[in-house]
XYZ file of C-alpha atoms in Angstrom:
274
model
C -39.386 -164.977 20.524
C -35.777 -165.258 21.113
C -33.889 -167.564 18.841
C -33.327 -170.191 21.657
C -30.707 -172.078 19.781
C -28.316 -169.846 18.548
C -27.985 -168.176 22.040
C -27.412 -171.309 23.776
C -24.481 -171.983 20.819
C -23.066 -169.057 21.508
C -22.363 -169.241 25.084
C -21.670 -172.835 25.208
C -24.495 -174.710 26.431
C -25.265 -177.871 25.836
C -26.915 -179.067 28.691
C -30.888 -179.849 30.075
C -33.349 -177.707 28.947
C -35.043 -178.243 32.194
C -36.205 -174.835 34.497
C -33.790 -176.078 37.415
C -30.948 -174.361 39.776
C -28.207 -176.302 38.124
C -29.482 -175.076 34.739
C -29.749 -171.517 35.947
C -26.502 -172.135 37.192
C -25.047 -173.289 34.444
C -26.239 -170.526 32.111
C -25.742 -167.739 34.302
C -21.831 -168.810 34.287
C -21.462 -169.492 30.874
C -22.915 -166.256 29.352
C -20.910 -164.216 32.340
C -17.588 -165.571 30.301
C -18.914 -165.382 26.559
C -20.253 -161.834 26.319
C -18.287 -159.671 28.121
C -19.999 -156.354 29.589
C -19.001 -153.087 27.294
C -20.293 -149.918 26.497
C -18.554 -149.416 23.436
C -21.704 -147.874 21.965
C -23.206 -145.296 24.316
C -19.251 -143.959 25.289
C -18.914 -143.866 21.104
C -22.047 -141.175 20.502
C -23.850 -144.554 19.309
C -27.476 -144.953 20.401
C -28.182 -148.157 21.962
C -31.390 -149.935 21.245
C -32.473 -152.535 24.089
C -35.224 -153.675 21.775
C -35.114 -157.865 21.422
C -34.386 -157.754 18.691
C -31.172 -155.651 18.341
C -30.018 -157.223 22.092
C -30.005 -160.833 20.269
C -28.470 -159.318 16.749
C -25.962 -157.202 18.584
C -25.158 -159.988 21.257
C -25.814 -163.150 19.922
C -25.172 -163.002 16.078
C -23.041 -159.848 16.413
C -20.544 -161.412 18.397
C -20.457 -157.942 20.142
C -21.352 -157.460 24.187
C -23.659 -155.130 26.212
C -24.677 -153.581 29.967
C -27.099 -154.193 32.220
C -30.596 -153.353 29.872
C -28.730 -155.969 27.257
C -26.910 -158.825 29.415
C -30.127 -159.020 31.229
C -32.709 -158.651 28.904
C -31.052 -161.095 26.805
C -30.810 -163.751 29.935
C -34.706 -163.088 31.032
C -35.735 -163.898 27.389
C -33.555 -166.823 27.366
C -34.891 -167.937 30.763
C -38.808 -167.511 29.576
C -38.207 -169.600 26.887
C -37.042 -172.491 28.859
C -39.754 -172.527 31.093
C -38.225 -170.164 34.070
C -40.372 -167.628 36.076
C -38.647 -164.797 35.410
C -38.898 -161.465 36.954
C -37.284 -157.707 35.867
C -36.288 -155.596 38.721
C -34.502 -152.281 39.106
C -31.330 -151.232 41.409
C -30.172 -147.939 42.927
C -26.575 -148.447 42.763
C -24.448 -147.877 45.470
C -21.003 -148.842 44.232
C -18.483 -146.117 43.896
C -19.681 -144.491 46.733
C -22.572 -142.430 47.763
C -22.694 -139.525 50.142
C -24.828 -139.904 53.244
C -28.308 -138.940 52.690
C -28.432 -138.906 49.233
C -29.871 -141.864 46.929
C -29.335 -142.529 43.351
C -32.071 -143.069 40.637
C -32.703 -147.055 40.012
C -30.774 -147.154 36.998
C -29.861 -151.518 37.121
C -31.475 -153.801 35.832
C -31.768 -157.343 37.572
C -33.939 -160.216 37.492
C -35.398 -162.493 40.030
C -35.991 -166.134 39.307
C -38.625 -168.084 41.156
C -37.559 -171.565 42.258
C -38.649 -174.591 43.946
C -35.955 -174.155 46.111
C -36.765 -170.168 46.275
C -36.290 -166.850 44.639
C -32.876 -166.193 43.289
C -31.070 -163.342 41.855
C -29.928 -163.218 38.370
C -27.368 -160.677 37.891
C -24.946 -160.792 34.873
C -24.925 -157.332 34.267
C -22.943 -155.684 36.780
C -19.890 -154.930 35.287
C -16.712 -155.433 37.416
C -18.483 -157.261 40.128
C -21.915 -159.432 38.738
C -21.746 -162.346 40.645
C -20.600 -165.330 39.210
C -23.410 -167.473 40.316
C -27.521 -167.155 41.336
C -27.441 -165.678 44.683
C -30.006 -166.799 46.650
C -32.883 -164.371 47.829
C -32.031 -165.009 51.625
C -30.633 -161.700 54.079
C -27.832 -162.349 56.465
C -26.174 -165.421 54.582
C -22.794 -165.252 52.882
C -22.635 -166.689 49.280
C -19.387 -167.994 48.580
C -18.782 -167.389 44.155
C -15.881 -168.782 42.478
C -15.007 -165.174 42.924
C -16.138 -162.882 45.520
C -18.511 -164.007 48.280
C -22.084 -161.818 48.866
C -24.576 -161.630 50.926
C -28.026 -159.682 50.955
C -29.445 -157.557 54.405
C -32.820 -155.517 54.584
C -33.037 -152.657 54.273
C -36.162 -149.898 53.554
C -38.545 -152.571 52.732
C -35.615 -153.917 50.122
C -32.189 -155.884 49.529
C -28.936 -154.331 49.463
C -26.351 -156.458 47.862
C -23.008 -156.348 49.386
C -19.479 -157.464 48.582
C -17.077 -159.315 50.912
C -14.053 -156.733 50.995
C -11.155 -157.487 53.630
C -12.760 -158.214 57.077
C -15.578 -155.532 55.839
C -18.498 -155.328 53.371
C -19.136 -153.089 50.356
C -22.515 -152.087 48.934
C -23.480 -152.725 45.329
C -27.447 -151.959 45.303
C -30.044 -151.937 46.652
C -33.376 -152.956 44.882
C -37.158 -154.285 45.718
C -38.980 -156.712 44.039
C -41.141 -154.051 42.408
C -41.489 -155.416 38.855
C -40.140 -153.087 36.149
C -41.654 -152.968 32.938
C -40.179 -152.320 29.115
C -40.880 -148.918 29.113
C -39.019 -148.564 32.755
C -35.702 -149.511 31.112
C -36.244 -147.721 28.034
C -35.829 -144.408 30.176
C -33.148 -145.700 32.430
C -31.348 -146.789 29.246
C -32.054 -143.657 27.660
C -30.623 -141.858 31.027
C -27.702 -144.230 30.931
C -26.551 -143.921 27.622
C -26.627 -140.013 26.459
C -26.247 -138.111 29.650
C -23.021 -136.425 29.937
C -22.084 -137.491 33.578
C -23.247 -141.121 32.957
C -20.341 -143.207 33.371
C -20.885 -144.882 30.243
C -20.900 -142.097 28.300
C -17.785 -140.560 30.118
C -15.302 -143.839 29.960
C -15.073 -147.206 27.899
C -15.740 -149.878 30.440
C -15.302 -153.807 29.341
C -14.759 -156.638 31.628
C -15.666 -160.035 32.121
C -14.442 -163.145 34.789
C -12.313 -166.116 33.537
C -11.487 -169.411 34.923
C -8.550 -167.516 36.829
C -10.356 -164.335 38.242
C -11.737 -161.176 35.871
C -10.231 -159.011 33.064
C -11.131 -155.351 33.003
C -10.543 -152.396 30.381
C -11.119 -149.152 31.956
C -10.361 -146.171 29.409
C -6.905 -146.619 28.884
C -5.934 -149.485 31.931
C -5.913 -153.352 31.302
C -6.333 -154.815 34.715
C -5.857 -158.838 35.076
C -7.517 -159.859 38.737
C -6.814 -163.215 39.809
C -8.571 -165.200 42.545
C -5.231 -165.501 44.673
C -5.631 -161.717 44.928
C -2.834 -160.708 42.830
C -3.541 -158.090 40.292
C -2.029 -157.076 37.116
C -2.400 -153.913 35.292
C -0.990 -152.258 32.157
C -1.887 -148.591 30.352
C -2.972 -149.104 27.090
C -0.617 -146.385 24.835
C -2.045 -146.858 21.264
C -5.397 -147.697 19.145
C -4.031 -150.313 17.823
C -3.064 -152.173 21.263
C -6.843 -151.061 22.595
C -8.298 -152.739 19.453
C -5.970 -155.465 20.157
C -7.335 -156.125 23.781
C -10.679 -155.472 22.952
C -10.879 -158.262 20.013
C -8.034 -160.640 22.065
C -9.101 -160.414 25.781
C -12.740 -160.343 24.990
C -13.395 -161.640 21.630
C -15.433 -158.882 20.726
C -15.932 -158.610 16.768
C -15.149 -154.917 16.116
C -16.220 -154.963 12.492
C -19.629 -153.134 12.637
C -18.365 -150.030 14.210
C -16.894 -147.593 11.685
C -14.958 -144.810 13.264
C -14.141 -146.821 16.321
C -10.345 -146.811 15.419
C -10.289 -142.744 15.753
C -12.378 -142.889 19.037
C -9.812 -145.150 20.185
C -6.590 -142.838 19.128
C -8.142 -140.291 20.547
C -8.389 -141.791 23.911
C -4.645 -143.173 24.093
C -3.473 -139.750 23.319
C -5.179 -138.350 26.138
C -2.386 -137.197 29.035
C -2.760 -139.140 32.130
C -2.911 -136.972 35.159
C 0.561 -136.360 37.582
């Protein structure tokens, strides 16, 4: 039972604890901004455990963030215990590029919430691009965010969730609404977080969205980028100023993970390619 409370503290919500859209709403923003997506553990050599209990002591008393198994295992829990029909889902991701005719293991986790109004997708595990709001469970409909604007199409008996990009579309994932079970995510986690040419094993990724658009380290690069479409971006030269960003930018509390400050040296020293 997740401590109900405590998580709602910690991201700021002090609304009704009522199983409607505004709530989900509401939630789903709120714990986008508080606990920012990392991977300081599985790019570190640390294992992560997606067990409840170390998601809520890691996230919610830990002061610390987490990726997809976390972010959305801790919002599903959160969810069920105010009364939402929850579902757990599973993506093939298709951001970054895939080459034709190939598809990628479903590696995402994503949840689908069951509505009067509909089903909805719950998403705050995506990294660099979760929606900012529920996206409704509709094909062929832009969603205008805060941010970005979406939209879903069919595809293979599925949902591929696409990006608005210039006058085109990007792909995200695409996923079914086959329900996924614990021991599903335990090997995609597993998958995720030790093999060497997982991305989270290979580079530091933290981000989350603000008020004015989303903050993103990547390795070494601090990337501010706004909602006018101006972006900012600054290389990271020292452990100390990666440290710095990590605890200022995303108020992550640090303190828990002995030998983080070499891990960080380490990467400002390494040469950036010419």
């Amino acid at each position: 039972m997740i401590a109900l409370d405590a998580y709602l503290a910690r991201i700021g919500y002090s609304g009704p604890r009522v199983p409607t859209l505004d709530t989900l709403r509401a939630i789903h923003a709120l714990h986008l901004r508080t606990i920012p997506f990392e991977n300081l553990d599985s790019w570190s050599g640390r294992r992560v455990d997606i067990s409840p209990a170390a998601i809520e002591r890691k996230l919610v008393h830990g002061r610390r963030g987490g990726y997809c198994y976390e972010q959305n295992g801790l919002l599903a829990r959160a969810l069920g215990a105010l009364g939402f029909e929850v579902c757990g889902l599973a993506a093939r991701v298709r951001w970054g590029g895939v080459p034709e005719g190939e598809a990628r293991p479903r590696s995402h986790m994503l949840l689908r919430v069951d509505l009067g109004e509909g089903a909805y997708l719950a998403d705050v595990g995506f990294g660099v691009l979760a929606p900012v709001t529920p996206l409704g469970l509709v094909h062929d409909v832009e969603q205008a965010t805060p941010l970005e604007t979406f939209r879903l199409r069919g595809e293979d008996r599925g949902h591929v969730l696409e990006v608005k990009s210039g006058e085109g579309w990007r792909a995200l994932y695409w996923f079914d609404r086959t329900e996924q079970i614990a021991a599903d995510y335990e090997m995609f986690n597993w998958w995720v977080s030790t093999h060497p040419e997982s991305l989270f094993v290979r580079s530091l990724v933290v981000t989350r969205p603000t008020a004015a658009g989303r903050v993103t380290l990547f390795d070494r690069e601090l990337t501010y980028r706004r909602r006018d479409g101006v972006v900012e971006q600054r290389t990271l030269a020292s452990a100390d100023a990666l440290r710095d960003a990590l605890e200022r930018e995303f108020g992550l509390d640090l303190s828990g993970l002995g030998g983080l400050h070499e891990r960080l040296r380490r990467l400002a020293e390494v040469e950036r390619p010419r």
